[in-house]
Amino acid sequence: MACVTTREDELSEFLKSRRARLTPADVGLAVARNGRRVAGLRREELAQLAGVSPDYYARLEQGRATNVSEQVLDAVARALRLDELERRHLSDLVKPATTATADGPIRVRPALRAIIDALDPTPAVLHGPRMEVLAINRAAALLICDFDAMPEPERNMVRWMFSDPRARQVYPDWPDIAAQLVAILRVAGGKNTADGPLAELVGELSSASPDFARFWSDRDLFQHTHGPKRFRHEVTGTFTLNYETLHLPADPGLSLILYSADPGSPSEAKLRALVGS
């Protein structure tokens, strides 16, 4: 089932969620003695902080404002205390990209696939914009899951994370990793709110998984860049790898994830035992 939302809906809910997490005390505003009906900032308070009229901010939050200037966006972002990723997301929602994500299957260049295979025994996974698993080498299949053995439509990291019980065994920190994947989809949705396959994926998982629905409603954002990640395997036990995300200029929307262990560490020994190097 598709989860159909409009750009206006997404913008409205995003701004409301960020406004709700701030209190008057957070931004130096006086609190009325007779109490408040809302926990977060009111629209008029946010408008005051951003230096725009309450009517204009209301139209912005409802998705009815047109030709929003960078100065206004910057003022609203500062008032809401958005980080850099949130600022970009706000800009995407106000001024969506003109290029739509392809609805059909993404085809990987043979040379790129050959490079991913050649990286073995370094685990490598190629993701599409909706966290599709487009290519995975032998080492990564041993580390995570053999996505090549699945029907092509099912090869999606987020779908696997919420539908396969083994994902909770592979990732000891499953709640954190699962929430991050959902937050990555949220960012992708902001870039193109008309992405039909993404809406279908979100609708499917929202219906099938209460955990996914809860994470999606949090409206968190995440960018997969680099950092440590713990894995668990029945043969080698638990160990920590470092991941690095490479974006491919010739293939917009695709990202290559590489995994490695700290040299000389117990995790390096466990990874070698797992992948047979």
Coordinates of C-alpha atoms in Angstrom, one line a residue:
M1 CA 0.0 0.0 0.0
A2 CA 1.4 3.4 -1.0
C3 CA 2.0 6.0 1.6
V4 CA 0.8 9.1 -0.3
T5 CA 1.9 12.5 0.9
T6 CA 2.3 15.8 -0.8
R7 CA 5.2 18.2 -0.6
E8 CA 2.9 20.5 1.4
D9 CA 2.2 17.7 3.9
E10 CA 5.8 16.9 4.4
L11 CA 6.8 20.5 4.8
S12 CA 4.0 21.1 7.3
E13 CA 4.8 18.1 9.4
F14 CA 8.5 18.7 9.4
L15 CA 8.2 22.3 10.6
K16 CA 5.7 21.3 13.2
S17 CA 7.9 18.6 14.5
R18 CA 10.9 20.9 14.8
R19 CA 8.8 23.7 16.4
A20 CA 7.4 21.2 19.0
R21 CA 10.8 20.2 20.3
L22 CA 11.6 23.8 21.4
T23 CA 10.2 25.5 24.5
P24 CA 10.1 29.2 25.2
A25 CA 12.8 28.8 27.7
D26 CA 15.1 27.2 25.1
V27 CA 14.9 30.4 23.0
G28 CA 14.8 33.0 25.8
L29 CA 11.1 33.8 25.6
A30 CA 9.0 34.5 28.7
V31 CA 6.4 31.9 29.7
A32 CA 2.9 33.1 30.6
R33 CA 1.9 32.4 34.2
N34 CA -1.5 31.0 33.2
G35 CA 0.2 28.0 31.5
R36 CA 0.3 26.8 27.9
R37 CA -1.8 24.4 25.8
V38 CA 1.2 23.4 23.6
A39 CA 4.5 21.9 24.8
G40 CA 6.6 23.5 22.0
L41 CA 6.7 26.9 20.4
R42 CA 3.6 28.5 19.0
R43 CA 3.6 29.6 15.4
E44 CA 3.5 33.3 16.4
E45 CA 6.5 32.8 18.7
L46 CA 8.5 31.1 15.9
A47 CA 7.5 33.9 13.5
Q48 CA 8.8 36.4 16.1
L49 CA 12.1 34.7 16.4
A50 CA 12.5 34.4 12.6
G51 CA 11.6 38.0 12.0
V52 CA 8.6 37.3 9.8
S53 CA 4.9 38.0 10.2
P54 CA 2.8 35.3 11.9
D55 CA 0.6 35.2 8.8
Y56 CA 3.6 34.6 6.5
Y57 CA 5.0 31.9 8.7
A58 CA 1.6 30.2 8.9
R59 CA 1.4 30.1 5.1
L60 CA 4.9 28.7 5.0
E61 CA 4.1 25.9 7.5
Q62 CA 1.0 25.1 5.5
G63 CA 3.0 24.9 2.2
R64 CA 1.1 27.9 0.8
A65 CA 4.0 30.3 0.6
T66 CA 5.6 30.9 -2.8
N67 CA 9.0 32.1 -3.9
V68 CA 10.4 31.7 -0.4
S69 CA 13.8 33.5 -0.2
E70 CA 17.0 32.1 1.1
Q71 CA 17.0 34.8 3.7
V72 CA 13.7 33.7 5.1
L73 CA 14.7 30.0 5.0
D74 CA 17.9 30.9 6.9
A75 CA 16.0 32.9 9.5
V76 CA 13.5 30.1 10.0
A77 CA 16.3 27.5 10.2
R78 CA 18.1 29.6 12.8
A79 CA 15.0 30.1 14.8
L80 CA 14.3 26.3 14.8
R81 CA 18.0 25.6 15.5
L82 CA 18.2 23.2 12.6
D83 CA 21.5 21.4 11.9
E84 CA 23.0 21.3 8.4
L85 CA 21.2 18.2 7.3
E86 CA 17.9 19.6 8.6
R87 CA 18.5 22.9 6.7
R88 CA 19.1 21.0 3.5
H89 CA 15.9 19.0 4.1
L90 CA 13.9 22.1 4.6
S91 CA 15.3 23.6 1.4
D92 CA 14.4 20.4 -0.5
L93 CA 10.8 20.6 0.8
V94 CA 10.4 24.2 0.0
K95 CA 12.2 24.1 -3.3
P96 CA 12.0 20.4 -4.5
A97 CA 14.4 19.1 -7.0
T98 CA 13.3 19.3 -10.6
T99 CA 14.8 15.9 -11.5
A100 CA 12.6 12.9 -10.5
T101 CA 14.0 9.6 -9.3
A102 CA 13.6 6.9 -11.9
D103 CA 10.7 4.6 -11.1
G104 CA 12.2 1.6 -12.9
P105 CA 15.0 -0.8 -11.8
I106 CA 18.4 0.9 -11.6
R107 CA 21.0 -0.8 -13.8
V108 CA 24.6 -1.0 -12.5
R109 CA 27.3 -0.5 -15.0
P110 CA 29.2 -3.8 -15.5
A111 CA 32.6 -2.1 -14.8
L112 CA 31.3 -0.8 -11.5
R113 CA 30.0 -4.2 -10.5
A114 CA 33.4 -5.7 -11.4
I115 CA 35.1 -3.2 -9.2
I116 CA 32.9 -4.1 -6.2
D117 CA 33.6 -7.8 -6.7
A118 CA 37.4 -7.1 -7.0
L119 CA 37.3 -5.3 -3.7
D120 CA 36.8 -8.7 -2.0
P121 CA 37.8 -9.5 0.8
T122 CA 36.9 -5.9 1.8
P123 CA 33.1 -6.0 2.3
A124 CA 31.4 -3.6 -0.2
V125 CA 27.7 -2.8 -0.9
L126 CA 26.3 -0.6 -3.6
H127 CA 23.0 1.2 -2.6
G128 CA 20.5 3.0 -4.6
P129 CA 18.6 6.2 -3.4
R130 CA 15.9 4.1 -1.6
M131 CA 18.5 1.8 0.0
E132 CA 18.2 -0.8 -2.7
V133 CA 21.0 -3.3 -2.6
L134 CA 22.2 -3.0 -6.2
A135 CA 25.4 -5.0 -5.8
I136 CA 27.2 -6.8 -3.0
N137 CA 30.4 -8.7 -3.0
R138 CA 31.1 -12.1 -1.4
A139 CA 32.6 -10.6 1.8
A140 CA 29.7 -8.3 2.4
A141 CA 27.2 -11.1 1.8
L142 CA 29.0 -13.2 4.5
L143 CA 29.0 -10.2 6.8
I144 CA 25.4 -9.0 6.3
C145 CA 23.2 -11.1 4.1
D146 CA 23.3 -12.7 0.6
F147 CA 21.0 -10.3 -1.2
D148 CA 21.9 -11.8 -4.5
A149 CA 20.0 -14.9 -3.5
M150 CA 16.8 -12.9 -3.1
P151 CA 14.3 -11.9 -5.9
E152 CA 15.4 -8.6 -7.3
P153 CA 12.4 -6.6 -6.0
E154 CA 13.1 -7.7 -2.4
R155 CA 16.8 -6.5 -2.4
N156 CA 16.4 -3.5 -0.2
M157 CA 18.3 -2.9 3.0
V158 CA 15.4 -1.3 4.9
R159 CA 12.9 -4.0 3.9
W160 CA 15.3 -6.7 5.1
M161 CA 16.0 -4.8 8.3
F162 CA 12.4 -4.9 9.3
S163 CA 11.2 -8.1 7.7
D164 CA 14.0 -10.6 8.4
P165 CA 14.5 -11.6 12.1
R166 CA 18.2 -12.4 11.2
A167 CA 18.8 -8.6 10.9
R168 CA 18.5 -8.3 14.7
Q169 CA 21.1 -11.0 15.1
V170 CA 23.5 -9.4 12.6
Y171 CA 23.2 -5.9 14.2
P172 CA 23.6 -6.0 18.1
D173 CA 22.5 -2.3 18.0
W174 CA 19.5 -3.0 15.8
P175 CA 17.2 -0.3 17.2
D176 CA 19.8 2.4 16.4
I177 CA 20.7 1.0 13.0
A178 CA 17.1 0.5 12.0
A179 CA 16.2 4.0 13.1
Q180 CA 19.1 5.4 11.0
L181 CA 17.9 3.6 7.9
V182 CA 14.4 5.0 8.3
A183 CA 15.9 8.5 8.7
I184 CA 17.8 8.0 5.5
L185 CA 14.6 7.2 3.7
R186 CA 13.1 10.4 5.2
V187 CA 15.9 12.4 3.6
A188 CA 15.4 10.7 0.3
G189 CA 11.6 11.5 0.4
G190 CA 12.4 15.1 1.0
K191 CA 14.4 15.3 -2.2
N192 CA 11.5 14.0 -4.3
T193 CA 8.1 13.8 -2.6
A194 CA 6.7 12.3 -5.9
D195 CA 8.9 9.2 -5.7
G196 CA 6.2 6.5 -6.2
P197 CA 8.4 3.4 -5.4
L198 CA 9.6 5.1 -2.2
A199 CA 6.0 5.9 -1.1
E200 CA 5.1 2.3 -1.8
L201 CA 8.0 1.0 0.3
V202 CA 7.1 3.3 3.2
G203 CA 3.5 2.3 3.0
E204 CA 4.3 -1.4 2.9
L205 CA 6.6 -1.2 5.9
S206 CA 4.4 1.1 7.9
S207 CA 1.6 -1.5 7.6
A208 CA 3.8 -4.5 8.2
S209 CA 6.1 -3.3 11.0
P210 CA 5.1 -1.2 14.1
D211 CA 8.8 -0.5 14.6
F212 CA 9.1 1.1 11.2
A213 CA 5.9 3.1 11.6
R214 CA 7.2 4.4 15.0
F215 CA 10.6 5.4 13.5
W216 CA 8.9 7.0 10.5
S217 CA 6.6 9.1 12.7
D218 CA 9.7 10.4 14.6
R219 CA 10.6 12.4 11.4
D220 CA 14.4 12.0 12.2
L221 CA 17.0 12.6 9.5
F222 CA 20.3 10.8 9.0
Q223 CA 23.1 10.8 6.4
H224 CA 25.2 7.7 6.0
T225 CA 28.7 9.0 5.9
H226 CA 31.3 7.2 8.1
G227 CA 31.7 5.7 11.5
P228 CA 31.8 2.5 13.6
K229 CA 29.2 -0.2 13.4
R230 CA 29.0 -3.4 15.4
F231 CA 28.2 -6.8 13.8
R232 CA 27.5 -10.2 15.2
H233 CA 28.2 -13.5 13.5
E234 CA 27.5 -17.0 14.8
V235 CA 31.1 -18.1 13.8
T236 CA 33.2 -15.1 15.0
G237 CA 31.0 -13.4 17.6
T238 CA 30.6 -9.6 17.9
F239 CA 33.1 -7.2 16.4
T240 CA 33.3 -3.6 15.3
L241 CA 34.0 -2.4 11.7
N242 CA 34.4 1.1 10.3
Y243 CA 32.2 2.1 7.4
E244 CA 32.9 4.7 4.8
T245 CA 30.4 6.0 2.2
L246 CA 31.6 6.9 -1.2
H247 CA 29.3 8.8 -3.6
L248 CA 29.7 8.2 -7.3
P249 CA 29.7 11.3 -9.5
A250 CA 29.0 9.3 -12.6
D251 CA 26.0 7.6 -10.9
P252 CA 23.9 10.2 -9.0
G253 CA 21.9 8.7 -6.2
L254 CA 24.2 5.7 -5.8
S255 CA 26.5 5.2 -2.9
L256 CA 29.2 2.6 -2.2
I257 CA 29.7 1.4 1.4
L258 CA 33.0 -0.1 2.4
Y259 CA 33.8 -1.8 5.7
S260 CA 37.2 -2.2 7.4
A261 CA 38.6 -3.0 10.8
D262 CA 41.2 -1.2 12.8
P263 CA 44.6 -2.7 11.9
G264 CA 45.9 -5.2 14.4
S265 CA 42.6 -5.2 16.4
P266 CA 40.6 -8.3 17.5
S267 CA 37.9 -7.1 15.1
E268 CA 40.4 -7.4 12.2
A269 CA 41.2 -11.0 13.1
K270 CA 37.5 -11.8 13.3
L271 CA 36.7 -10.2 10.0
R272 CA 39.6 -12.2 8.4
A273 CA 38.3 -15.4 9.9
L274 CA 34.8 -14.6 8.6
V275 CA 35.8 -13.7 5.0
G276 CA 38.6 -16.2 4.7
S277 CA 41.5 -13.8 4.0

